[in-house]
Amino acid sequence: MIEIKLGGDDNIEHGAKTLKKLKDTIDTDRMKEPVFMMVLVGKGKYVYRRDDGVYFVPITCLKD
């Protein structure tokens, strides 16, 4: 699952919360759990995985 945000710590936190909330609504008896959760942002220097399992990915890291 991917949430797209333009940036800012509050927006990134909101995106991660939204992803976790959506994940909790998935009926895992009918479909598989998401493989990953990612907040795609406009700015940043590197990709990292937060303690809650949500990836933070700046769009500039997707080139090449």
CSV table of N, CA and C in Angstrom, one decimal:
chain,number,residue,atom,x,y,z
A,1,MET,N,0.8,-1.2,0.0
A,1,MET,CA,0.0,0.0,0.0
A,1,MET,C,0.9,1.2,0.0
A,2,ILE,N,0.5,2.2,-0.7
A,2,ILE,CA,1.3,3.5,-0.8
A,2,ILE,C,0.4,4.7,-0.6
A,3,GLU,N,0.9,5.6,0.2
A,3,GLU,CA,0.2,6.9,0.5
A,3,GLU,C,1.2,7.9,0.0
A,4,ILE,N,0.7,8.9,-0.8
A,4,ILE,CA,1.5,9.9,-1.3
A,4,ILE,C,1.3,11.2,-0.6
A,5,LYS,N,2.4,11.8,-0.1
A,5,LYS,CA,2.3,13.1,0.6
A,5,LYS,C,3.4,14.0,0.0
A,6,LEU,N,3.1,15.3,0.1
A,6,LEU,CA,4.1,16.3,-0.5
A,6,LEU,C,5.3,16.5,0.5
A,7,GLY,N,5.1,16.2,1.8
A,7,GLY,CA,6.2,16.4,2.7
A,7,GLY,C,5.7,17.0,4.0
A,8,GLY,N,6.6,17.3,4.9
A,8,GLY,CA,6.3,17.8,6.2
A,8,GLY,C,6.1,16.7,7.2
A,9,ASP,N,6.6,16.8,8.3
A,9,ASP,CA,6.5,15.7,9.3
A,9,ASP,C,5.1,15.3,9.7
A,10,ASP,N,4.2,16.3,9.8
A,10,ASP,CA,2.9,16.1,10.1
A,10,ASP,C,2.2,15.3,9.0
A,11,ASN,N,2.4,15.6,7.8
A,11,ASN,CA,1.8,14.9,6.6
A,11,ASN,C,2.3,13.5,6.6
A,12,ILE,N,3.6,13.3,6.8
A,12,ILE,CA,4.2,12.0,6.8
A,12,ILE,C,3.6,11.1,7.9
A,13,GLU,N,3.4,11.7,9.0
A,13,GLU,CA,2.8,10.9,10.2
A,13,GLU,C,1.4,10.6,9.9
A,14,HIS,N,0.7,11.5,9.3
A,14,HIS,CA,-0.7,11.3,8.9
A,14,HIS,C,-0.8,10.1,7.9
A,15,GLY,N,0.1,10.2,6.9
A,15,GLY,CA,0.1,9.1,5.9
A,15,GLY,C,0.3,7.7,6.5
A,16,ALA,N,1.3,7.6,7.4
A,16,ALA,CA,1.6,6.4,8.1
A,16,ALA,C,0.4,5.9,8.9
A,17,LYS,N,-0.3,6.8,9.6
A,17,LYS,CA,-1.5,6.4,10.4
A,17,LYS,C,-2.6,5.9,9.5
A,18,THR,N,-2.8,6.6,8.4
A,18,THR,CA,-3.8,6.2,7.4
A,18,THR,C,-3.5,4.8,6.9
A,19,LEU,N,-2.3,4.5,6.6
A,19,LEU,CA,-1.9,3.2,6.0
A,19,LEU,C,-2.2,2.1,7.1
A,20,LYS,N,-1.8,2.3,8.3
A,20,LYS,CA,-1.9,1.3,9.4
A,20,LYS,C,-3.4,1.1,9.7
A,21,LYS,N,-4.2,2.2,9.6
A,21,LYS,CA,-5.7,2.0,9.8
A,21,LYS,C,-6.3,1.2,8.7
A,22,LEU,N,-5.9,1.5,7.5
A,22,LEU,CA,-6.4,0.8,6.3
A,22,LEU,C,-6.0,-0.7,6.4
A,23,LYS,N,-4.8,-1.0,6.8
A,23,LYS,CA,-4.3,-2.4,6.9
A,23,LYS,C,-5.2,-3.1,7.9
A,24,ASP,N,-5.6,-2.5,9.0
A,24,ASP,CA,-6.4,-3.1,10.0
A,24,ASP,C,-7.8,-3.5,9.5
A,25,THR,N,-8.3,-2.8,8.4
A,25,THR,CA,-9.6,-3.1,7.9
A,25,THR,C,-9.6,-4.2,6.9
A,26,ILE,N,-8.5,-4.7,6.5
A,26,ILE,CA,-8.4,-5.8,5.4
A,26,ILE,C,-8.8,-7.1,6.0
A,27,ASP,N,-9.8,-7.8,5.4
A,27,ASP,CA,-10.2,-9.1,5.8
A,27,ASP,C,-9.2,-10.1,5.3
A,28,THR,N,-8.3,-10.5,6.2
A,28,THR,CA,-7.2,-11.5,5.8
A,28,THR,C,-7.7,-12.9,5.5
A,29,ASP,N,-9.0,-13.2,5.8
A,29,ASP,CA,-9.6,-14.5,5.4
A,29,ASP,C,-9.9,-14.5,3.9
A,30,ARG,N,-10.1,-13.3,3.3
A,30,ARG,CA,-10.5,-13.2,1.9
A,30,ARG,C,-9.3,-12.8,1.0
A,31,MET,N,-8.3,-12.1,1.6
A,31,MET,CA,-7.2,-11.7,0.8
A,31,MET,C,-5.9,-11.6,1.7
A,32,LYS,N,-4.8,-11.5,1.1
A,32,LYS,CA,-3.5,-11.5,1.8
A,32,LYS,C,-3.3,-10.1,2.4
A,33,GLU,N,-2.5,-10.1,3.5
A,33,GLU,CA,-2.1,-8.9,4.1
A,33,GLU,C,-1.2,-8.1,3.2
A,34,PRO,N,-1.1,-6.8,3.2
A,34,PRO,CA,-0.2,-6.1,2.3
A,34,PRO,C,1.2,-6.5,2.6
A,35,VAL,N,2.0,-6.5,1.5
A,35,VAL,CA,3.4,-6.9,1.6
A,35,VAL,C,4.2,-5.8,2.2
A,36,PHE,N,3.8,-4.5,2.0
A,36,PHE,CA,4.5,-3.4,2.6
A,36,PHE,C,3.6,-2.2,2.6
A,37,MET,N,4.0,-1.2,3.4
A,37,MET,CA,3.3,0.1,3.5
A,37,MET,C,4.4,1.2,3.3
A,38,MET,N,4.0,2.1,2.4
A,38,MET,CA,5.0,3.1,2.1
A,38,MET,C,4.4,4.5,2.0
A,39,VAL,N,5.1,5.5,2.5
A,39,VAL,CA,4.7,6.9,2.3
A,39,VAL,C,5.7,7.5,1.3
A,40,LEU,N,5.2,7.8,0.2
A,40,LEU,CA,6.0,8.4,-0.9
A,40,LEU,C,5.9,9.9,-0.8
A,41,VAL,N,7.1,10.6,-0.6
A,41,VAL,CA,7.2,12.0,-0.4
A,41,VAL,C,7.9,12.7,-1.5
A,42,GLY,N,7.8,14.0,-1.6
A,42,GLY,CA,8.4,14.8,-2.6
A,42,GLY,C,9.9,15.1,-2.4
A,43,LYS,N,10.3,15.2,-1.1
A,43,LYS,CA,11.7,15.6,-0.8
A,43,LYS,C,12.2,14.6,0.3
A,44,GLY,N,13.5,14.5,0.2
A,44,GLY,CA,14.2,13.6,1.2
A,44,GLY,C,15.5,13.2,0.6
A,45,LYS,N,16.4,12.7,1.4
A,45,LYS,CA,17.7,12.3,1.0
A,45,LYS,C,17.9,10.7,0.9
A,46,TYR,N,17.1,10.0,1.7
A,46,TYR,CA,17.3,8.6,1.8
A,46,TYR,C,16.0,7.9,2.1
A,47,VAL,N,15.9,6.6,1.9
A,47,VAL,CA,14.8,5.7,2.2
A,47,VAL,C,15.1,5.1,3.6
A,48,TYR,N,14.1,5.0,4.4
A,48,TYR,CA,14.2,4.2,5.6
A,48,TYR,C,12.9,3.6,6.0
A,49,ARG,N,13.0,2.6,6.9
A,49,ARG,CA,11.9,1.9,7.4
A,49,ARG,C,11.7,2.3,8.8
A,50,ARG,N,10.5,2.8,9.1
A,50,ARG,CA,10.2,3.3,10.5
A,50,ARG,C,10.0,2.1,11.4
A,51,ASP,N,10.0,2.4,12.7
A,51,ASP,CA,9.8,1.3,13.7
A,51,ASP,C,8.4,0.6,13.6
A,52,ASP,N,7.4,1.3,13.0
A,52,ASP,CA,6.1,0.7,12.8
A,52,ASP,C,6.0,-0.1,11.5
A,53,GLY,N,7.1,-0.2,10.8
A,53,GLY,CA,7.1,-1.0,9.5
A,53,GLY,C,6.8,-0.2,8.3
A,54,VAL,N,6.5,1.1,8.4
A,54,VAL,CA,6.1,1.9,7.2
A,54,VAL,C,7.4,2.5,6.6
A,55,TYR,N,7.5,2.3,5.3
A,55,TYR,CA,8.7,2.8,4.6
A,55,TYR,C,8.5,4.3,4.3
A,56,PHE,N,9.5,5.1,4.4
A,56,PHE,CA,9.6,6.5,4.0
A,56,PHE,C,10.4,6.6,2.8
A,57,VAL,N,9.8,7.0,1.6
A,57,VAL,CA,10.6,7.0,0.4
A,57,VAL,C,10.4,8.3,-0.4
A,58,PRO,N,11.5,9.1,-0.5
A,58,PRO,CA,11.5,10.3,-1.3
A,58,PRO,C,11.4,9.9,-2.8
A,59,ILE,N,10.6,10.6,-3.6
A,59,ILE,CA,10.4,10.2,-5.0
A,59,ILE,C,11.8,10.3,-5.7
A,60,THR,N,12.7,11.1,-5.3
A,60,THR,CA,14.0,11.2,-6.0
A,60,THR,C,14.8,10.0,-5.9
A,61,CYS,N,14.5,9.1,-4.9
A,61,CYS,CA,15.2,7.8,-4.7
A,61,CYS,C,14.7,6.8,-5.7
A,62,LEU,N,13.6,7.0,-6.5
A,62,LEU,CA,13.1,6.1,-7.4
A,62,LEU,C,13.7,6.2,-8.8
A,63,LYS,N,14.5,7.1,-9.0
A,63,LYS,CA,15.1,7.3,-10.3
A,63,LYS,C,16.2,6.2,-10.6
A,64,ASP,N,16.5,6.0,-11.8
A,64,ASP,CA,17.5,5.0,-12.2
A,64,ASP,C,17.1,3.6,-11.9
